[in-house]
């Protein structure tokens, strides 16, 4: 697939359109088949016991997959997640960032499907697995219900 | 099922063990079959366009289901989400809270399954649907890998 | 929602378009909010130990939800499942049929979302829970990729 | 991970314990990280228009993942699927078999998680993606509720 937005373009897009999470989530790399994103783990992301919370991992997967789709279709701000399935498999390692490695499996006219594995940085076994479906708005300015 | 923790006990538990989200998420009601929880929507939960973010809805469902299980098994801090599936179906209404109505479908020795519908307060159609599996730790002090 | 196809119309549709499963799956009731379908459990549906197989339960949920959508949009043969999430919670009772009770949560222009609970006939606790997304083809004759 | 059952052992296990599907589903290859299984597509698996039915693809993923787990834990007949999430992404090609390539992501004491991509033989883009959780029974003879 053709890359419409590279790493820098995606990070600039996030900084402008998602100021609430700016600095927390970062696109690390964009490739022909996928994308890697980082969660800079901070106190806000932790649950009792020092582990990263499920919603923080969900947010990382969501952002990584969103960016992987934007990388291929351009800055379509209205693409929305319609379905997500996530398996939490291991406790993240303490004190290290999380990395999501995602891959776009389908990029259709209306729906895109992608999956992500989340790793504690430097660890070989994934802490979570996620797949998501995004609804892609029509190119025309007409907005309709999905 | 027997209720081991009521609304006040659950809110006290959240305030003590989840200080990061204290005040944002609130247990509204506990019944024999389920539980209702509220997300007090604030700027932190919003995405461009003023809609509540997917991760915020995921966090609401996760917290509601967690509390619904705790209401039945008592304050077992180590119960962990192992799987979640969520469908985002409608754009939340602007400027109102979200309510999650959840129901426990199974409470086994090792796994619990529950589902939640999320509504914009005062609206009849759900904005999201979620089902989750929780792993329940053994009652003995022995901690083992799930 | 308006009912476009009743129980008899749906069973006639299944008999004509799904001859492979005719007689195995049966629409029992259609209501304003949902639909009930039956799997006449036979040897083909069983796994070792006499339990109904997962794929047979998946097929029941798929058919029930498909019919619940058709009941509302009319005989659109091209509606396709795009996502399914299923939790198997209890072992079905031996020697009895399975009933799926499903409910349509969203019926949009492009996507429909519904959920089903599956019960062993006469039992109070569900054996499985399922949610599915269907892609609904455009009303015009134009066929496009989803 | 250590392989406890190879391709021939798995096919012999299927032939003995799953006579209903014997000959339809076949283990093609077992590797250190995963397993490939084949669905010999026949008329029974087809839906109107000649496409392979969703339940048949679900059954293929279920069997492939089951065998991938057995390959690692040995012939534990009581392992059961507790959760599955599946995305149907493309229409399978007509007249060719389907291949499921699966990978075990976690093999814990109680739960195993694996994922599969399903391809029409000879095609590069997957027709479906599936992830499943299996509950693994305790090694002792004691049977308990999951």
JSON list of C-alpha atoms in Angstrom, two decimals, chain B:
[
{"chain": "B", "resi": 1, "resn": "UNK", "atom": "CA", "xyz": [-26.61, -13.94, 43.26]},
{"chain": "B", "resi": 2, "resn": "UNK", "atom": "CA", "xyz": [-25.74, -12.63, 46.71]},
{"chain": "B", "resi": 3, "resn": "UNK", "atom": "CA", "xyz": [-24.49, -9.05, 46.94]},
{"chain": "B", "resi": 4, "resn": "UNK", "atom": "CA", "xyz": [-21.20, -8.84, 48.90]},
{"chain": "B", "resi": 5, "resn": "UNK", "atom": "CA", "xyz": [-20.54, -5.12, 48.29]},
{"chain": "B", "resi": 6, "resn": "UNK", "atom": "CA", "xyz": [-23.20, -2.43, 47.85]},
{"chain": "B", "resi": 7, "resn": "UNK", "atom": "CA", "xyz": [-22.96, 0.89, 46.03]},
{"chain": "B", "resi": 8, "resn": "UNK", "atom": "CA", "xyz": [-21.24, 2.72, 48.89]},
{"chain": "B", "resi": 9, "resn": "UNK", "atom": "CA", "xyz": [-18.74, -0.06, 49.50]},
{"chain": "B", "resi": 10, "resn": "UNK", "atom": "CA", "xyz": [-17.84, -0.12, 45.80]},
{"chain": "B", "resi": 11, "resn": "UNK", "atom": "CA", "xyz": [-17.39, 3.64, 45.56]},
{"chain": "B", "resi": 12, "resn": "UNK", "atom": "CA", "xyz": [-15.21, 3.58, 48.69]},
{"chain": "B", "resi": 13, "resn": "UNK", "atom": "CA", "xyz": [-13.16, 0.77, 47.15]},
{"chain": "B", "resi": 14, "resn": "UNK", "atom": "CA", "xyz": [-12.68, 2.77, 43.93]},
{"chain": "B", "resi": 15, "resn": "UNK", "atom": "CA", "xyz": [-11.69, 5.92, 45.81]},
{"chain": "B", "resi": 16, "resn": "UNK", "atom": "CA", "xyz": [-9.03, 4.01, 47.75]},
{"chain": "B", "resi": 17, "resn": "UNK", "atom": "CA", "xyz": [-7.62, 1.70, 45.09]},
{"chain": "B", "resi": 18, "resn": "UNK", "atom": "CA", "xyz": [-8.11, 3.78, 41.92]},
{"chain": "B", "resi": 19, "resn": "UNK", "atom": "CA", "xyz": [-7.24, 7.34, 42.91]},
{"chain": "B", "resi": 20, "resn": "UNK", "atom": "CA", "xyz": [-6.38, 8.23, 39.28]},
{"chain": "B", "resi": 21, "resn": "UNK", "atom": "CA", "xyz": [-10.02, 7.89, 38.21]},
{"chain": "B", "resi": 22, "resn": "UNK", "atom": "CA", "xyz": [-11.70, 8.82, 41.51]},
{"chain": "B", "resi": 23, "resn": "UNK", "atom": "CA", "xyz": [-14.52, 11.24, 40.87]},
{"chain": "B", "resi": 24, "resn": "UNK", "atom": "CA", "xyz": [-14.69, 10.42, 37.16]},
{"chain": "B", "resi": 25, "resn": "UNK", "atom": "CA", "xyz": [-16.38, 7.03, 37.47]},
{"chain": "B", "resi": 26, "resn": "UNK", "atom": "CA", "xyz": [-19.15, 6.37, 39.96]},
{"chain": "B", "resi": 27, "resn": "UNK", "atom": "CA", "xyz": [-21.25, 3.35, 40.79]},
{"chain": "B", "resi": 28, "resn": "UNK", "atom": "CA", "xyz": [-24.88, 4.47, 40.58]},
{"chain": "B", "resi": 29, "resn": "UNK", "atom": "CA", "xyz": [-26.81, 1.33, 41.49]},
{"chain": "B", "resi": 30, "resn": "UNK", "atom": "CA", "xyz": [-26.25, -2.35, 42.26]},
{"chain": "B", "resi": 31, "resn": "UNK", "atom": "CA", "xyz": [-28.98, -4.92, 41.72]},
{"chain": "B", "resi": 32, "resn": "UNK", "atom": "CA", "xyz": [-29.28, -8.68, 41.91]},
{"chain": "B", "resi": 33, "resn": "UNK", "atom": "CA", "xyz": [-28.57, -9.04, 38.21]},
{"chain": "B", "resi": 34, "resn": "UNK", "atom": "CA", "xyz": [-26.29, -6.13, 37.44]},
{"chain": "B", "resi": 35, "resn": "UNK", "atom": "CA", "xyz": [-24.89, -2.70, 38.06]},
{"chain": "B", "resi": 36, "resn": "UNK", "atom": "CA", "xyz": [-25.08, 0.84, 36.66]},
{"chain": "B", "resi": 37, "resn": "UNK", "atom": "CA", "xyz": [-22.02, 3.11, 36.54]},
{"chain": "B", "resi": 38, "resn": "UNK", "atom": "CA", "xyz": [-21.59, 6.71, 35.45]},
{"chain": "B", "resi": 39, "resn": "UNK", "atom": "CA", "xyz": [-18.81, 8.52, 33.61]},
{"chain": "B", "resi": 40, "resn": "UNK", "atom": "CA", "xyz": [-18.84, 12.20, 34.54]},
{"chain": "B", "resi": 41, "resn": "UNK", "atom": "CA", "xyz": [-17.82, 13.43, 31.11]},
{"chain": "B", "resi": 42, "resn": "UNK", "atom": "CA", "xyz": [-15.12, 16.11, 31.21]},
{"chain": "B", "resi": 43, "resn": "UNK", "atom": "CA", "xyz": [-12.73, 17.64, 28.70]},
{"chain": "B", "resi": 44, "resn": "UNK", "atom": "CA", "xyz": [-10.18, 14.86, 29.24]},
{"chain": "B", "resi": 45, "resn": "UNK", "atom": "CA", "xyz": [-12.62, 12.32, 27.79]},
{"chain": "B", "resi": 46, "resn": "UNK", "atom": "CA", "xyz": [-13.35, 14.17, 24.56]},
{"chain": "B", "resi": 47, "resn": "UNK", "atom": "CA", "xyz": [-12.08, 13.68, 21.02]},
{"chain": "B", "resi": 48, "resn": "UNK", "atom": "CA", "xyz": [-12.11, 16.24, 18.20]},
{"chain": "B", "resi": 49, "resn": "UNK", "atom": "CA", "xyz": [-15.72, 17.20, 17.50]},
{"chain": "B", "resi": 50, "resn": "UNK", "atom": "CA", "xyz": [-16.68, 16.98, 21.16]},
{"chain": "B", "resi": 51, "resn": "UNK", "atom": "CA", "xyz": [-17.47, 13.26, 21.24]},
{"chain": "B", "resi": 52, "resn": "UNK", "atom": "CA", "xyz": [-16.41, 11.00, 24.11]},
{"chain": "B", "resi": 53, "resn": "UNK", "atom": "CA", "xyz": [-13.32, 8.99, 23.13]},
{"chain": "B", "resi": 54, "resn": "UNK", "atom": "CA", "xyz": [-13.42, 5.25, 22.59]},
{"chain": "B", "resi": 55, "resn": "UNK", "atom": "CA", "xyz": [-10.87, 4.57, 25.36]},
{"chain": "B", "resi": 56, "resn": "UNK", "atom": "CA", "xyz": [-13.05, 6.53, 27.82]},
{"chain": "B", "resi": 57, "resn": "UNK", "atom": "CA", "xyz": [-16.03, 4.34, 26.93]},
{"chain": "B", "resi": 58, "resn": "UNK", "atom": "CA", "xyz": [-13.87, 1.24, 27.20]},
{"chain": "B", "resi": 59, "resn": "UNK", "atom": "CA", "xyz": [-12.72, 2.41, 30.64]},
{"chain": "B", "resi": 60, "resn": "UNK", "atom": "CA", "xyz": [-16.32, 2.95, 31.74]},
{"chain": "B", "resi": 61, "resn": "UNK", "atom": "CA", "xyz": [-17.37, -0.54, 30.63]},
{"chain": "B", "resi": 62, "resn": "UNK", "atom": "CA", "xyz": [-14.29, -2.06, 32.26]},
{"chain": "B", "resi": 63, "resn": "UNK", "atom": "CA", "xyz": [-14.92, -0.34, 35.56]},
{"chain": "B", "resi": 64, "resn": "UNK", "atom": "CA", "xyz": [-18.65, -1.13, 35.55]},
{"chain": "B", "resi": 65, "resn": "UNK", "atom": "CA", "xyz": [-18.07, -4.81, 34.87]},
{"chain": "B", "resi": 66, "resn": "UNK", "atom": "CA", "xyz": [-15.24, -5.01, 37.40]},
{"chain": "B", "resi": 67, "resn": "UNK", "atom": "CA", "xyz": [-17.51, -3.54, 40.06]},
{"chain": "B", "resi": 68, "resn": "UNK", "atom": "CA", "xyz": [-20.39, -5.83, 39.09]},
{"chain": "B", "resi": 69, "resn": "UNK", "atom": "CA", "xyz": [-18.11, -8.81, 39.68]},
{"chain": "B", "resi": 70, "resn": "UNK", "atom": "CA", "xyz": [-16.70, -7.41, 42.94]},
{"chain": "B", "resi": 71, "resn": "UNK", "atom": "CA", "xyz": [-20.27, -6.83, 44.12]},
{"chain": "B", "resi": 72, "resn": "UNK", "atom": "CA", "xyz": [-20.69, -10.59, 43.93]},
{"chain": "B", "resi": 73, "resn": "UNK", "atom": "CA", "xyz": [-17.30, -11.95, 45.02]},
{"chain": "B", "resi": 74, "resn": "UNK", "atom": "CA", "xyz": [-16.11, -9.25, 47.41]},
{"chain": "B", "resi": 75, "resn": "UNK", "atom": "CA", "xyz": [-13.07, -6.95, 47.20]},
{"chain": "B", "resi": 76, "resn": "UNK", "atom": "CA", "xyz": [-10.72, -9.18, 45.22]},
{"chain": "B", "resi": 77, "resn": "UNK", "atom": "CA", "xyz": [-8.25, -6.64, 43.96]},
{"chain": "B", "resi": 78, "resn": "UNK", "atom": "CA", "xyz": [-6.49, -9.07, 41.71]},
{"chain": "B", "resi": 79, "resn": "UNK", "atom": "CA", "xyz": [-9.32, -9.90, 39.31]},
{"chain": "B", "resi": 80, "resn": "UNK", "atom": "CA", "xyz": [-8.07, -9.00, 35.82]},
{"chain": "B", "resi": 81, "resn": "UNK", "atom": "CA", "xyz": [-9.70, -8.46, 32.44]},
{"chain": "B", "resi": 82, "resn": "UNK", "atom": "CA", "xyz": [-8.57, -11.14, 30.02]},
{"chain": "B", "resi": 83, "resn": "UNK", "atom": "CA", "xyz": [-10.77, -10.31, 27.02]},
{"chain": "B", "resi": 84, "resn": "UNK", "atom": "CA", "xyz": [-12.99, -7.49, 25.87]},
{"chain": "B", "resi": 85, "resn": "UNK", "atom": "CA", "xyz": [-15.09, -6.98, 22.76]},
{"chain": "B", "resi": 86, "resn": "UNK", "atom": "CA", "xyz": [-16.69, -3.61, 22.16]},
{"chain": "B", "resi": 87, "resn": "UNK", "atom": "CA", "xyz": [-18.93, -2.20, 19.43]},
{"chain": "B", "resi": 88, "resn": "UNK", "atom": "CA", "xyz": [-19.15, 1.55, 19.05]},
{"chain": "B", "resi": 89, "resn": "UNK", "atom": "CA", "xyz": [-22.56, 2.14, 17.49]},
{"chain": "B", "resi": 90, "resn": "UNK", "atom": "CA", "xyz": [-23.54, 5.79, 17.79]},
{"chain": "B", "resi": 91, "resn": "UNK", "atom": "CA", "xyz": [-21.91, 9.11, 18.54]},
{"chain": "B", "resi": 92, "resn": "UNK", "atom": "CA", "xyz": [-22.50, 10.04, 22.20]},
{"chain": "B", "resi": 93, "resn": "UNK", "atom": "CA", "xyz": [-24.65, 13.12, 22.78]},
{"chain": "B", "resi": 94, "resn": "UNK", "atom": "CA", "xyz": [-22.65, 16.26, 23.59]},
{"chain": "B", "resi": 95, "resn": "UNK", "atom": "CA", "xyz": [-22.50, 17.61, 27.10]},
{"chain": "B", "resi": 96, "resn": "UNK", "atom": "CA", "xyz": [-24.12, 14.74, 28.98]},
{"chain": "B", "resi": 97, "resn": "UNK", "atom": "CA", "xyz": [-22.73, 11.92, 31.11]},
{"chain": "B", "resi": 98, "resn": "UNK", "atom": "CA", "xyz": [-22.51, 8.31, 29.98]},
{"chain": "B", "resi": 99, "resn": "UNK", "atom": "CA", "xyz": [-24.18, 5.47, 31.86]},
{"chain": "B", "resi": 100, "resn": "UNK", "atom": "CA", "xyz": [-23.12, 1.83, 31.61]},
{"chain": "B", "resi": 101, "resn": "UNK", "atom": "CA", "xyz": [-25.72, -0.78, 32.46]},
{"chain": "B", "resi": 102, "resn": "UNK", "atom": "CA", "xyz": [-24.07, -4.12, 32.97]},
{"chain": "B", "resi": 103, "resn": "UNK", "atom": "CA", "xyz": [-25.16, -7.65, 33.66]},
{"chain": "B", "resi": 104, "resn": "UNK", "atom": "CA", "xyz": [-23.14, -10.62, 34.91]},
{"chain": "B", "resi": 105, "resn": "UNK", "atom": "CA", "xyz": [-23.78, -13.63, 32.68]},
{"chain": "B", "resi": 106, "resn": "UNK", "atom": "CA", "xyz": [-21.44, -16.11, 34.32]},
{"chain": "B", "resi": 107, "resn": "UNK", "atom": "CA", "xyz": [-19.57, -16.23, 37.58]},
{"chain": "B", "resi": 108, "resn": "UNK", "atom": "CA", "xyz": [-17.43, -19.35, 37.58]},
{"chain": "B", "resi": 109, "resn": "UNK", "atom": "CA", "xyz": [-14.56, -20.48, 39.76]},
{"chain": "B", "resi": 110, "resn": "UNK", "atom": "CA", "xyz": [-11.95, -19.13, 37.36]},
{"chain": "B", "resi": 111, "resn": "UNK", "atom": "CA", "xyz": [-13.73, -16.94, 34.79]},
{"chain": "B", "resi": 112, "resn": "UNK", "atom": "CA", "xyz": [-16.54, -14.38, 34.93]},
{"chain": "B", "resi": 113, "resn": "UNK", "atom": "CA", "xyz": [-18.35, -13.04, 31.85]},
{"chain": "B", "resi": 114, "resn": "UNK", "atom": "CA", "xyz": [-20.44, -9.88, 31.78]},
{"chain": "B", "resi": 115, "resn": "UNK", "atom": "CA", "xyz": [-21.84, -7.45, 29.24]},
{"chain": "B", "resi": 116, "resn": "UNK", "atom": "CA", "xyz": [-22.63, -3.75, 29.28]},
{"chain": "B", "resi": 117, "resn": "UNK", "atom": "CA", "xyz": [-24.64, -1.31, 27.23]},
{"chain": "B", "resi": 118, "resn": "UNK", "atom": "CA", "xyz": [-23.51, 2.33, 27.34]},
{"chain": "B", "resi": 119, "resn": "UNK", "atom": "CA", "xyz": [-26.03, 5.14, 26.96]},
{"chain": "B", "resi": 120, "resn": "UNK", "atom": "CA", "xyz": [-25.82, 8.92, 26.80]},
{"chain": "B", "resi": 121, "resn": "UNK", "atom": "CA", "xyz": [-27.87, 9.94, 29.82]},
{"chain": "B", "resi": 122, "resn": "UNK", "atom": "CA", "xyz": [-31.48, 10.46, 28.80]},
{"chain": "B", "resi": 123, "resn": "UNK", "atom": "CA", "xyz": [-31.15, 8.74, 25.39]},
{"chain": "B", "resi": 124, "resn": "UNK", "atom": "CA", "xyz": [-32.90, 5.49, 24.48]},
{"chain": "B", "resi": 125, "resn": "UNK", "atom": "CA", "xyz": [-30.45, 4.00, 21.95]},
{"chain": "B", "resi": 126, "resn": "UNK", "atom": "CA", "xyz": [-27.13, 2.63, 23.22]},
{"chain": "B", "resi": 127, "resn": "UNK", "atom": "CA", "xyz": [-23.91, 4.27, 22.01]},
{"chain": "B", "resi": 128, "resn": "UNK", "atom": "CA", "xyz": [-21.81, 1.17, 22.65]},
{"chain": "B", "resi": 129, "resn": "UNK", "atom": "CA", "xyz": [-22.01, -2.49, 23.58]},
{"chain": "B", "resi": 130, "resn": "UNK", "atom": "CA", "xyz": [-19.27, -4.36, 25.42]},
{"chain": "B", "resi": 131, "resn": "UNK", "atom": "CA", "xyz": [-18.63, -7.85, 26.72]},
{"chain": "B", "resi": 132, "resn": "UNK", "atom": "CA", "xyz": [-15.71, -8.79, 28.92]},
{"chain": "B", "resi": 133, "resn": "UNK", "atom": "CA", "xyz": [-14.14, -11.82, 30.55]},
{"chain": "B", "resi": 134, "resn": "UNK", "atom": "CA", "xyz": [-12.46, -11.51, 33.91]},
{"chain": "B", "resi": 135, "resn": "UNK", "atom": "CA", "xyz": [-10.09, -13.99, 35.47]},
{"chain": "B", "resi": 136, "resn": "UNK", "atom": "CA", "xyz": [-10.85, -14.45, 39.15]},
{"chain": "B", "resi": 137, "resn": "UNK", "atom": "CA", "xyz": [-7.87, -15.31, 41.36]},
{"chain": "B", "resi": 138, "resn": "UNK", "atom": "CA", "xyz": [-8.09, -18.35, 43.62]},
{"chain": "B", "resi": 139, "resn": "UNK", "atom": "CA", "xyz": [-9.34, -17.66, 47.14]},
{"chain": "B", "resi": 140, "resn": "UNK", "atom": "CA", "xyz": [-6.19, -19.09, 48.67]},
{"chain": "B", "resi": 141, "resn": "UNK", "atom": "CA", "xyz": [-3.19, -16.83, 48.94]},
{"chain": "B", "resi": 142, "resn": "UNK", "atom": "CA", "xyz": [-1.42, -18.84, 46.27]},
{"chain": "B", "resi": 143, "resn": "UNK", "atom": "CA", "xyz": [-0.90, -16.72, 43.15]},
{"chain": "B", "resi": 144, "resn": "UNK", "atom": "CA", "xyz": [-0.46, -18.59, 39.92]},
{"chain": "B", "resi": 145, "resn": "UNK", "atom": "CA", "xyz": [-0.23, -17.67, 36.26]},
{"chain": "B", "resi": 146, "resn": "UNK", "atom": "CA", "xyz": [-3.53, -17.51, 34.43]}
]
